[in-house]
Coordinates of C-alpha atoms in Angstrom, one line a residue:
X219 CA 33.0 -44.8 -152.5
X220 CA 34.5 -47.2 -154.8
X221 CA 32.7 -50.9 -155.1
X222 CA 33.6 -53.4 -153.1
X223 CA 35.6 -57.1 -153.8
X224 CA 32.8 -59.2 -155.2
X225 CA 34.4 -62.4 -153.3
X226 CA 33.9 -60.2 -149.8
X227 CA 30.6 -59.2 -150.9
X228 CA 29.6 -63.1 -151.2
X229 CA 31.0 -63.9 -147.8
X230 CA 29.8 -61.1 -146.0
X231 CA 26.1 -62.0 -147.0
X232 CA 26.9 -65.5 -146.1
X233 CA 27.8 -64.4 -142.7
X234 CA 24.8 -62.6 -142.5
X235 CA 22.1 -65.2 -143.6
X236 CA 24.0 -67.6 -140.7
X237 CA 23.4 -64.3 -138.3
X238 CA 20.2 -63.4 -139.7
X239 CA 18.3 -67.5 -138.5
X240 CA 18.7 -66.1 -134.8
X241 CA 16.9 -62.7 -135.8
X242 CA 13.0 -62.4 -135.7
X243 CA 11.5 -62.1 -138.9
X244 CA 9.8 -59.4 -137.8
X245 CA 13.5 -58.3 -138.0
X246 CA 14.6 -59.2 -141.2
X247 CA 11.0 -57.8 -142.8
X248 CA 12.0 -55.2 -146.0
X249 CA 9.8 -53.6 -147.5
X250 CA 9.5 -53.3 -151.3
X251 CA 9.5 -49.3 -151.1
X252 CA 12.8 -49.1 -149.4
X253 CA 13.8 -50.8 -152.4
X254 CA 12.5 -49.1 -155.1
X255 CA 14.2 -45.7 -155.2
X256 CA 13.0 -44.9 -158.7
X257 CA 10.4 -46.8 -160.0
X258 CA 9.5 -46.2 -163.5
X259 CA 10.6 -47.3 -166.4
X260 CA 9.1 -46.5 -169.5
X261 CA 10.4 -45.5 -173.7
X262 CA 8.1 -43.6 -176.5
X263 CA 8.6 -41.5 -179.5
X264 CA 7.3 -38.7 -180.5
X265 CA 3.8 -40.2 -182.0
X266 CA 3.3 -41.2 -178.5
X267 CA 3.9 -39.4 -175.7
X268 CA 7.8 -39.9 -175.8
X269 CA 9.2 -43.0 -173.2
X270 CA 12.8 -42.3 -173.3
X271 CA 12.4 -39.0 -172.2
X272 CA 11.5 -38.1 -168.9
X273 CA 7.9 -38.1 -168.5
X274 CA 6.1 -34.3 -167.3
X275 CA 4.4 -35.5 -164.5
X276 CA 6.5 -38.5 -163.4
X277 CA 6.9 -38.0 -159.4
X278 CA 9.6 -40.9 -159.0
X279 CA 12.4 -39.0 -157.7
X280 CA 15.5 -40.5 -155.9
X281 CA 15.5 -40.8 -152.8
X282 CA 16.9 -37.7 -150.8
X283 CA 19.3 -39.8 -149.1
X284 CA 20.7 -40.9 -152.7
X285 CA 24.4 -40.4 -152.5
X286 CA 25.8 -38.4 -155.7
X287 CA 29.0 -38.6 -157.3
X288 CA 31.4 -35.8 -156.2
X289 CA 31.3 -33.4 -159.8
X290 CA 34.3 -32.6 -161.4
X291 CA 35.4 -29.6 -163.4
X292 CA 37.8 -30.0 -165.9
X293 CA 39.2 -26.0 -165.2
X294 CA 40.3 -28.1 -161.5
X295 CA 41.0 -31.3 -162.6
X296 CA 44.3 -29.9 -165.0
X297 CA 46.9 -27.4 -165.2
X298 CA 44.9 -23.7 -164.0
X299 CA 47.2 -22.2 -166.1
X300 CA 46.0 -23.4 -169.2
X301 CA 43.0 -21.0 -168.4
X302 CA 45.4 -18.0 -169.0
X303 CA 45.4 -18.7 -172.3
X304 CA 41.8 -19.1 -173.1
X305 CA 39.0 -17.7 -173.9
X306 CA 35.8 -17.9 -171.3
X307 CA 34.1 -19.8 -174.3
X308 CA 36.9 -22.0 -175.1
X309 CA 36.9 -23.0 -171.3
X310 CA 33.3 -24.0 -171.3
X311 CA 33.4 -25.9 -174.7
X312 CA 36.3 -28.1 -172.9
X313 CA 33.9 -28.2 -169.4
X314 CA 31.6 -29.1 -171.8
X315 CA 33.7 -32.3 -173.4
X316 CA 35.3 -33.3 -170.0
X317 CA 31.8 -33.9 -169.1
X318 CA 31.2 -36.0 -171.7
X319 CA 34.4 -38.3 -171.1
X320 CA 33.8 -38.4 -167.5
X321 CA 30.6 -39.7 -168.2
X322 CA 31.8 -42.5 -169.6
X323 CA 34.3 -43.1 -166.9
X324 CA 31.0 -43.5 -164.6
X325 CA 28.7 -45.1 -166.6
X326 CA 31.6 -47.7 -167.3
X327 CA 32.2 -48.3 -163.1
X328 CA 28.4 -48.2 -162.3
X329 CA 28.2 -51.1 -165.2
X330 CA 30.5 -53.4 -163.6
X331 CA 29.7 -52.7 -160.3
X332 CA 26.3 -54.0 -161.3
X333 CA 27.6 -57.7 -162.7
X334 CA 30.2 -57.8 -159.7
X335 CA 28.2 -57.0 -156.8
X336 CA 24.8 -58.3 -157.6
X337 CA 25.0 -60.4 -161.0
X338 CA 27.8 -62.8 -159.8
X339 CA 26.9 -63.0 -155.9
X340 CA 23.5 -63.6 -156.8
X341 CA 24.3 -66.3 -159.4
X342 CA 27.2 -67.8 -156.9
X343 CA 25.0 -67.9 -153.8
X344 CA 22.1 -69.1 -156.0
X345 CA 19.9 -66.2 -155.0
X346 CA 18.9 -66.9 -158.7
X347 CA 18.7 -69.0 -161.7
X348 CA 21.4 -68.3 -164.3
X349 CA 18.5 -67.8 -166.9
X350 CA 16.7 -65.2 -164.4
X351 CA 19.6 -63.0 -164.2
X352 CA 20.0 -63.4 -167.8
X353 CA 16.3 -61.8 -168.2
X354 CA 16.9 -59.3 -165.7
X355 CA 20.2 -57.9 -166.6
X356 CA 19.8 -58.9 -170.6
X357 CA 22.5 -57.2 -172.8
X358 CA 24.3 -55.1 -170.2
X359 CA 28.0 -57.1 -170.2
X360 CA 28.3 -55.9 -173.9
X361 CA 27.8 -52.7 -173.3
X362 CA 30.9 -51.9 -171.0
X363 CA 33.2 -52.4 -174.1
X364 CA 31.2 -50.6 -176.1
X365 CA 31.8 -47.3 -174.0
X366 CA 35.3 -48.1 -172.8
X367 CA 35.9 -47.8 -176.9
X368 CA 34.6 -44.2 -176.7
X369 CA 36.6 -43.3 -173.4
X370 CA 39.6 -44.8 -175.0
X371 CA 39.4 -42.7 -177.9
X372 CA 38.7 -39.8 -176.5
X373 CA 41.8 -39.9 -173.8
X374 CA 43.8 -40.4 -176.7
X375 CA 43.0 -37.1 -178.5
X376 CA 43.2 -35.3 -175.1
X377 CA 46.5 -33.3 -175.0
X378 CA 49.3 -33.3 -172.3
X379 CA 47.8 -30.1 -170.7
X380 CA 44.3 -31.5 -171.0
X381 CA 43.0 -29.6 -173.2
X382 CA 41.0 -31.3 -176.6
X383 CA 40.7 -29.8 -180.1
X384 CA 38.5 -31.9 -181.5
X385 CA 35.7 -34.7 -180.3
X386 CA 33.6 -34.8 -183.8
X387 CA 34.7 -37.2 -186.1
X388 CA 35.3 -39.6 -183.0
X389 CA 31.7 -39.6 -181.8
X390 CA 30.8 -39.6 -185.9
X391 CA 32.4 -42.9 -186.3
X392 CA 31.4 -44.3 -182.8
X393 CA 27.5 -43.6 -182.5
X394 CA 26.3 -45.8 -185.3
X395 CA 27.4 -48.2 -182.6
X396 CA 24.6 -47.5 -180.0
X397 CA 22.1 -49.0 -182.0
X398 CA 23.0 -52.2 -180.3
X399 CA 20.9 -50.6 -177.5
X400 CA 17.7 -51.8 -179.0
X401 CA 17.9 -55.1 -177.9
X402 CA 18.7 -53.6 -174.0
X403 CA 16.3 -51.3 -173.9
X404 CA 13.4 -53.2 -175.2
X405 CA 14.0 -55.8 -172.8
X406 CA 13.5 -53.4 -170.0
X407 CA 10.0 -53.6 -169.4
X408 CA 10.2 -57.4 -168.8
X409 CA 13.1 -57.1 -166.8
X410 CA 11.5 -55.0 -164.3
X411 CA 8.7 -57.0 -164.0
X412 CA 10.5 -60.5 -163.3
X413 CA 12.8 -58.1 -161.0
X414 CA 9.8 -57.4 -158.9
X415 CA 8.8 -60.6 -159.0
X416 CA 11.8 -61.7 -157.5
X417 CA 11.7 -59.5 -154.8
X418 CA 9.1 -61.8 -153.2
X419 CA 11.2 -64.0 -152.4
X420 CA 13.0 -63.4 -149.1
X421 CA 16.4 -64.3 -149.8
X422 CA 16.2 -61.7 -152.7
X423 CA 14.6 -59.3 -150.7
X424 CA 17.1 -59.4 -148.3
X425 CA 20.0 -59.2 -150.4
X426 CA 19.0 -56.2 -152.4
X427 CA 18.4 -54.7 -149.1
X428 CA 21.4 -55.7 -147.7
X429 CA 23.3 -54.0 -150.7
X430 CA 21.1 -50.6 -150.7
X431 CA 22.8 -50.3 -147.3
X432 CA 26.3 -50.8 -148.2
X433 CA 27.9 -47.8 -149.2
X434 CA 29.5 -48.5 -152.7
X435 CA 25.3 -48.9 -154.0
X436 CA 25.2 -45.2 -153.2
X437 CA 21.7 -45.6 -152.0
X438 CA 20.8 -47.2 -155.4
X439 CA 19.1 -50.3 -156.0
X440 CA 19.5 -52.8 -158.5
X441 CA 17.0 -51.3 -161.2
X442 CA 19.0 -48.0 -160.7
X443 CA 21.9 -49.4 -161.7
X444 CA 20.0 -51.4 -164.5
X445 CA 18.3 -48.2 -165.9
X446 CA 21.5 -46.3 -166.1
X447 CA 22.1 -46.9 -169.6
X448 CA 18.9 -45.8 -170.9
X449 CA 19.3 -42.5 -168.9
X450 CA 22.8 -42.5 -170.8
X451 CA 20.9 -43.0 -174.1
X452 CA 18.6 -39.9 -173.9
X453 CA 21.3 -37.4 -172.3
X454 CA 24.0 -37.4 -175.3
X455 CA 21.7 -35.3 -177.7
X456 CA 22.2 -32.6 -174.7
X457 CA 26.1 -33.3 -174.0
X458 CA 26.6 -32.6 -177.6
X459 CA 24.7 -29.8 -178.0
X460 CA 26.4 -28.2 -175.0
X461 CA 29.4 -28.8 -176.6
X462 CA 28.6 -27.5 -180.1
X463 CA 26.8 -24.4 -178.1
X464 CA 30.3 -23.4 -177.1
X465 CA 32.2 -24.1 -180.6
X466 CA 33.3 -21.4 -182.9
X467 CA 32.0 -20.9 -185.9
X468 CA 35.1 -21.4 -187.7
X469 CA 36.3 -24.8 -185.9
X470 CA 36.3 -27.2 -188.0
X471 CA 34.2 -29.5 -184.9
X472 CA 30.9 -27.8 -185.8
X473 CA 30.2 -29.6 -189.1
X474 CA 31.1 -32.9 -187.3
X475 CA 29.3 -32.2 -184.2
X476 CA 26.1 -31.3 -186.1
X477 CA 26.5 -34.7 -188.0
X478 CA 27.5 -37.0 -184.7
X479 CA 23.9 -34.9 -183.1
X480 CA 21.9 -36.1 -186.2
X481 CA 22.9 -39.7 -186.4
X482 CA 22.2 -39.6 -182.2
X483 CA 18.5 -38.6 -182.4
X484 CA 18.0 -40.9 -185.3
X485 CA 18.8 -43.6 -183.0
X486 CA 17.2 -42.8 -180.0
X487 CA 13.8 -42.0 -182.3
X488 CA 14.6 -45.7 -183.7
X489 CA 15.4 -47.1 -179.8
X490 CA 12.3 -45.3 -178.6
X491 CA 9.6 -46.8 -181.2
X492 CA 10.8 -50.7 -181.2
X493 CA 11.0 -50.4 -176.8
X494 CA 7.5 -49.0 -177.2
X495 CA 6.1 -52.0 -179.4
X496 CA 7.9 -54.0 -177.1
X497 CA 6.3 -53.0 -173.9
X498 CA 2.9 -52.6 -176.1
X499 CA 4.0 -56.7 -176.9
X500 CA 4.3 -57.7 -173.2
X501 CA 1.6 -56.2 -171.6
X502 CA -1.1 -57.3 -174.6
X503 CA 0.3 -61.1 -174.3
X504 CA -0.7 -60.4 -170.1
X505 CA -4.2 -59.9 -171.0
X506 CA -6.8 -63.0 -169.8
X507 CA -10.3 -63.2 -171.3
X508 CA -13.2 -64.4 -169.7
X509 CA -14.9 -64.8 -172.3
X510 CA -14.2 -64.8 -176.4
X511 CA -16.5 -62.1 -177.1
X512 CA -13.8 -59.8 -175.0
X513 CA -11.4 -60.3 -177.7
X514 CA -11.0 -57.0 -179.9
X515 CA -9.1 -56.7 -183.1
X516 CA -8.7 -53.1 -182.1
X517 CA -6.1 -54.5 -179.5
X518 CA -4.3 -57.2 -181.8
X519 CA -3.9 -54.9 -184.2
X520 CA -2.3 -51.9 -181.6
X521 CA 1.7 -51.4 -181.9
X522 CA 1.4 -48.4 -179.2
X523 CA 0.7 -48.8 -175.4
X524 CA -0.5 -44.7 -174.7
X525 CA -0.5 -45.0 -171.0
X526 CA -1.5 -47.5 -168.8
X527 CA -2.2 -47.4 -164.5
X528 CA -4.3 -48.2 -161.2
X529 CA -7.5 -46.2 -161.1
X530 CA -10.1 -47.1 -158.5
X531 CA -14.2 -47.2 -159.4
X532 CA -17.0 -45.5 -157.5
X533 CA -17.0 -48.9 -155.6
X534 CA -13.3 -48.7 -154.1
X535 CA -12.1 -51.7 -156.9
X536 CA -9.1 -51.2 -158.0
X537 CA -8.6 -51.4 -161.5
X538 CA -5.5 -51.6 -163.8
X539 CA -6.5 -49.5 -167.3
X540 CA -4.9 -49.5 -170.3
X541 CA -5.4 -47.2 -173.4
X542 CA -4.2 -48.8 -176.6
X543 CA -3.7 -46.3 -179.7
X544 CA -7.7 -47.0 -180.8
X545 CA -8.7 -48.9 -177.8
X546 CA -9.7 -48.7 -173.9
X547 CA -9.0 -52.1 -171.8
X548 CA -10.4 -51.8 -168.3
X549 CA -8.6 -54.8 -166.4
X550 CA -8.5 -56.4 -162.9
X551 CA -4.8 -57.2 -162.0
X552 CA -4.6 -61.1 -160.9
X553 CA -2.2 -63.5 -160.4
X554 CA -2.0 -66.3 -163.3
X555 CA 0.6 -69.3 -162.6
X556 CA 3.0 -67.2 -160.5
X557 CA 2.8 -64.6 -163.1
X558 CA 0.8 -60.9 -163.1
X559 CA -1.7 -60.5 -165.5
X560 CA -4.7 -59.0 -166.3
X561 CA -8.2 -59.9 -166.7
X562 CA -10.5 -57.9 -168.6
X563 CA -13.2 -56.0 -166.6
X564 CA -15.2 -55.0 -168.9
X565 CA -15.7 -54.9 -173.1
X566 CA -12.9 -53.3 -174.8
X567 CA -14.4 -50.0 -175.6
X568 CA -13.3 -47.7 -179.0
X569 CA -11.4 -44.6 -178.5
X570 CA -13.6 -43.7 -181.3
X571 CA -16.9 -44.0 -179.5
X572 CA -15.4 -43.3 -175.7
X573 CA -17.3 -40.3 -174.3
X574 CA -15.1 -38.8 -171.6
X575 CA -16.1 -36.4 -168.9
X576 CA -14.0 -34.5 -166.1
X577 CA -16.3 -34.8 -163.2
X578 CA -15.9 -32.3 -160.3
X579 CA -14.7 -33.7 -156.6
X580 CA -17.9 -34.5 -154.7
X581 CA -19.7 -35.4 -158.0
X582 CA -19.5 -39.1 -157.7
X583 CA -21.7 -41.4 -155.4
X584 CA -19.7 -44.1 -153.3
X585 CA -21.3 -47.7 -153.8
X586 CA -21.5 -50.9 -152.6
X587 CA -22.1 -50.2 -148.6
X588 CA -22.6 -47.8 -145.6
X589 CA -19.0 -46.9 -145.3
X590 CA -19.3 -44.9 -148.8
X591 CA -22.3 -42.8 -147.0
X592 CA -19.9 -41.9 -144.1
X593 CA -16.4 -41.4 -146.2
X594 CA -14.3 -38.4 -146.3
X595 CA -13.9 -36.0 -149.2
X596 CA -10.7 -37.7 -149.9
X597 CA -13.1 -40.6 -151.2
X598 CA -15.1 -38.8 -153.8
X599 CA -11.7 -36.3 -155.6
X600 CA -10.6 -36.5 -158.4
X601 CA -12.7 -38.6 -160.6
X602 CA -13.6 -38.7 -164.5
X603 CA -16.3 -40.8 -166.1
X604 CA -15.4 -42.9 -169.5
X605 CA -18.7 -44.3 -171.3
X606 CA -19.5 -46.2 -174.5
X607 CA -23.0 -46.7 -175.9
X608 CA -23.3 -48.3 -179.4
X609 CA -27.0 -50.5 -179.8
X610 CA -27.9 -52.7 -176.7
X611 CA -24.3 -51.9 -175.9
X612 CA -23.5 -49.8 -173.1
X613 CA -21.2 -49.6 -170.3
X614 CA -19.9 -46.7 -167.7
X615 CA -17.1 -45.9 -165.6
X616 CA -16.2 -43.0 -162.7
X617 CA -12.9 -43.6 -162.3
X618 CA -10.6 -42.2 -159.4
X619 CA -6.7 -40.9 -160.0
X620 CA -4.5 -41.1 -157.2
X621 CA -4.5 -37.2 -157.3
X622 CA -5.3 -34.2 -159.7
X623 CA -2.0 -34.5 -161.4
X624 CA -2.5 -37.5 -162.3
X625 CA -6.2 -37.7 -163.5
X626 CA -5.3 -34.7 -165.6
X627 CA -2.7 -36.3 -167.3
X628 CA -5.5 -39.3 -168.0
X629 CA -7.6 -36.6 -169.4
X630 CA -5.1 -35.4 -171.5
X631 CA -4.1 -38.8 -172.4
X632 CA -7.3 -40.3 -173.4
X633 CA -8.3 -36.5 -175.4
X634 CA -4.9 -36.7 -177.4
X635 CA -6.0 -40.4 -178.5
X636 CA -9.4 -39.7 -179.3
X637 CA -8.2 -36.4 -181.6
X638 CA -5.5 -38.8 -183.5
X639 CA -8.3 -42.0 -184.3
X640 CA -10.7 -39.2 -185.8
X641 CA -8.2 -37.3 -187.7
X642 CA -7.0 -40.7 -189.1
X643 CA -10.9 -41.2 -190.0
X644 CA -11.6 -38.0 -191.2
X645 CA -14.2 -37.0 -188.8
X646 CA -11.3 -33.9 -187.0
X647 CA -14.1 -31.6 -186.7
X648 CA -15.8 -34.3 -184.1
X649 CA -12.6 -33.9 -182.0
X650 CA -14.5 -33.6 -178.6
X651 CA -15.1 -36.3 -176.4
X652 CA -17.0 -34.0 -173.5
X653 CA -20.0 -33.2 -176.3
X654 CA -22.8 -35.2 -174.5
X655 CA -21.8 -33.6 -171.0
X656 CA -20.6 -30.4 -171.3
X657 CA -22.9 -27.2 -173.2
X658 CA -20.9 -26.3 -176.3
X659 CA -20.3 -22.6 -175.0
X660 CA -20.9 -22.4 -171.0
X661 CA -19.4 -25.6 -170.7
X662 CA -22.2 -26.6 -168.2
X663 CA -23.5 -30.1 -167.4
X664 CA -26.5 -31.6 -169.9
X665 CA -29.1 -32.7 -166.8
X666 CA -30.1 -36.1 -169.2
X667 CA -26.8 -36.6 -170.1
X668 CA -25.9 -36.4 -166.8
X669 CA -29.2 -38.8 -165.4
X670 CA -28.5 -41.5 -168.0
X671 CA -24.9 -41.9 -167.0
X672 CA -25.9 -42.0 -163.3
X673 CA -28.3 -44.7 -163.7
X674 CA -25.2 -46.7 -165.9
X675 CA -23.2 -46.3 -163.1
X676 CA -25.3 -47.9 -161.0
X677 CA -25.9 -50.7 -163.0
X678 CA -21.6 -51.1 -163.4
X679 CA -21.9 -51.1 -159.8
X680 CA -24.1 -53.9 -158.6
X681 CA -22.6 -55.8 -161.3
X682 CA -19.4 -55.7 -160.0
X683 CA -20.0 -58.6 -157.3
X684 CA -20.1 -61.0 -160.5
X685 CA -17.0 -60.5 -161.6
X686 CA -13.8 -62.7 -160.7
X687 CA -12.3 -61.7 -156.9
X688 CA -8.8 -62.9 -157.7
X689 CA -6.3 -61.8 -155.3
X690 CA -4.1 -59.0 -156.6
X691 CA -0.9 -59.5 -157.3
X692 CA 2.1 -57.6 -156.3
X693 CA 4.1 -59.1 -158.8
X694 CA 4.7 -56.1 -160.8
X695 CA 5.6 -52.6 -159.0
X696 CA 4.1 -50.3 -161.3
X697 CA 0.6 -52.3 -160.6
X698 CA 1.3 -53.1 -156.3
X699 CA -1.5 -51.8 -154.3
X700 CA -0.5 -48.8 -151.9
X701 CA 1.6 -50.4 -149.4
X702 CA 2.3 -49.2 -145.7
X703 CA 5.1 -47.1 -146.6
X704 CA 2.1 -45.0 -148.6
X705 CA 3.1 -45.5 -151.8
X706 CA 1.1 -44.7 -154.5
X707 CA 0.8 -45.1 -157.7
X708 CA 1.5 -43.1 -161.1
X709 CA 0.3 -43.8 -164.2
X710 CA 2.5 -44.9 -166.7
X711 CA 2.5 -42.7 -169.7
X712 CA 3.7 -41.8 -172.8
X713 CA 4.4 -38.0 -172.8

């Protein structure tokens, strides 16, 4: 379904605020997972594990109930004559381009839909602050004439029977412009998180909530909407493959298609490293201190954010971790001036001297009280142990993954940034973090190794009542604790 008149949007949710102060509130309680239909966002290249492109083992499908646009076929949309006349691979090369153009034709709608029917009602009904939505939805008003151009251009060189010879030297001479994506893109991380923010507040709450049910959001939320051209971004290498796939070697298209596919993954490798020292930016100027000695040049000094998540210690605290390009940063999510932030846990630790170990489910000892003793073997899965020892200096962590797709991809994660800070160092042949844990050939658990680390983790643990108890904040999705819809978390990562 089409979207809706903004003006009836506004009155409508007038209408239903006035209805809504005879409700309950029990009534009018949303939850934040009913609202977050995807929830990751997230851009690397390929030094890192790559952001723009879909991440491996990111679970954040749409929701089932998410209404799709009806798909159209250019063979049914035009004259089924024409196919008379063509080959098989003619008629998928112009499949192939229709697709393209009606692309555009939906990205352009879904962008205005998103100013009309939650920019200006929310600004008109001052749901929020002209400079909040101006964070939230940053760039996005100049991108609709950015891509009406291209649809423009490429109607005009479609033929009467709708048929097109040639797209090449138009998307040539119009993709230099998508570099004014940058600015978008990199905003995206600190969009997201004001967005959830926002969604504390009731009347915010209820509004997005009130639009997921309407039928022209197609059972999208806002951020959907808002994330749509990234996922535009990262899917015309594809389009234009497809459609060079199905050109003749002899058309004249193919040199200009190879060209346009070129100058496309030049700018999504440009996009994807400046929106990953962005996010690296934000989430380093989040960091609080307790103490000067935490500070680590290590982390000044880092341009790439590898992954970054919730884990949970041997004691049940959950912890928000991230690894840095050469650094670990074991955090405490708190809540800092109305903002999320992050405390540090523990010392920064070098990915050069982090030992890591995968430690088998039943392996770890539950701390800190009785109900540990009488826990279920849900408790005690999926665990790995990260551990730095350099002098006097020494510190241990078992840390839990939501599940054993996820603390693989830790493993992986942490392994991948070790190998890169030795090779840099020269020291490639040391490329094993496990060494002090695992036998060389049988793989098998050192018994010392194995007895020191226990006795750290008992010390981490009855330290842990010292630290700072700040409440966690929900201000950030990625970071919210697992709510009652059963939510969990993912790690955010770079592959």
């Amino acid at each position: 379904m089409r979207s809706e008149c903004p003006m009836v949007w506004c009155c409508f949710f007038v209408r239903a605020q006035r209805k809504r102060k005879q409700s309950s509130p029990d009534e009018d309680a949303v939850s934040l997972c009913s609202l977050d239909i995807n929830r990751s966002i997230s851009f690397r290249s390929e030094s890192r594990p790559d952001i723009l492109n879909p991440r491996p083992w990111s679970r954040n499908a749409s929701s089932s109930s998410t209404k799709r646009r009806d798909s159209k076929l250019w063979s049914e949309t035009f004259d089924v004559c024409v196919n008379q006349v063509l080959t098989s691979k003619e008629i998928k090369r112009q499949e192939a381009i229709f697709e393209l153009s009606q692309g555009e034709e939906d990205l352009i709608e879904d962008l205005k839909l998103a100013k009309k029917a939650y920019h200006d009602p929310m600004l008109k009904l001052s749901i929020m602050t002209e400079q909040e939505l101006n964070q939230i939805f940053g760039t996005l008003d100049s991108l609709i004439p950015l891509h009406e151009e291209l649809l423009s251009q490429l109607r005009d060189v479609r033929k009467p029977d709708g048929s097109t010879e040639y797209v090449g030297p138009i998307l040539v001479g119009w993709l230099p412009c998508l570099s004014s994506y940058d600015s978008y893109c990199s905003n995206q991380v600190a969009a997201k998180a004001l967005l959830d923010h926002k969604k504390q507040d009731h009347r915010v709450q209820d509004f997005l909530q009130r639009c997921l049910e309407s039928p022209f959001s197609r059972k999208l939320d806002l951020w959907n909407f808002l994330d749509i051209p990234r996922s535009r971004l990262v899917k015309y290498p594809l389009l234009l493959r497809e459609i060079l796939r199905h050109t003749p070697n002899d058309n004249s298209d193919q040199q200009h298609l190879e060209e346009a596919i070129n100058i496309i993954q030049g700018i999504v490798a440009e996009i994807n490293t400046k929106t990953g020292e962005s996010e690296c930016r934000y989430y380093k100027e989040r960091l609080l201190y307790l103490e000067e000695g935490q500070k680590d040049s290590l982390i000044d000094s880092s341009r790439v954010l590898c992954c970054h998540g919730e884990l949970k210690n041997n004691r049940g605290v959950k912890l928000h971790v991230f690894l840095f390009q050469e650094v670990l940063v074991i955090t405490r999510a708190i809540s800092h001036n109305e903002q999320l932030c992050y405390q540090l846990y523990r010392q920064p630790i070098p990915v050069k001297d982090l030992l890591l170990e995968d430690l088998q489910d039943g392996e770890v000892r539950l701390g800190g009280s009785l109900r540990g003793a009488f826990s279920n073997n849900e408790r005690i899965k999926n665990f790995f142990r990260v551990s730095f020892k350099n002098g006097s200096q020494s510190q241990t962590h078992s840390l839990q993954a939501n599940d054993t797709f996820n603390k693989q991809q830790w493993l992986n994660c942490i392994r991948q940034a070790k190998e890169m800070v030795l090779s840099a160092v020269g020291q490639a042949g040391v490329l094993d973090s496990e060494g002090p844990f695992l036998h060389p050939t049988t793989g098998s658990r050192e018994p010392q190794g194995e007895t020191k680390l226990e006795q750290m983790d008992q010390s981490d643990s009855e330290s842990d009542c010292s630290m700072d108890t700040s409440e966690v904040s929900l201000d950030c999705e990625r970071m919210e604790q697992t709510d009652s819809c059963g939510n969990s978390r993912h790690i955010e990562s770079n592959v």
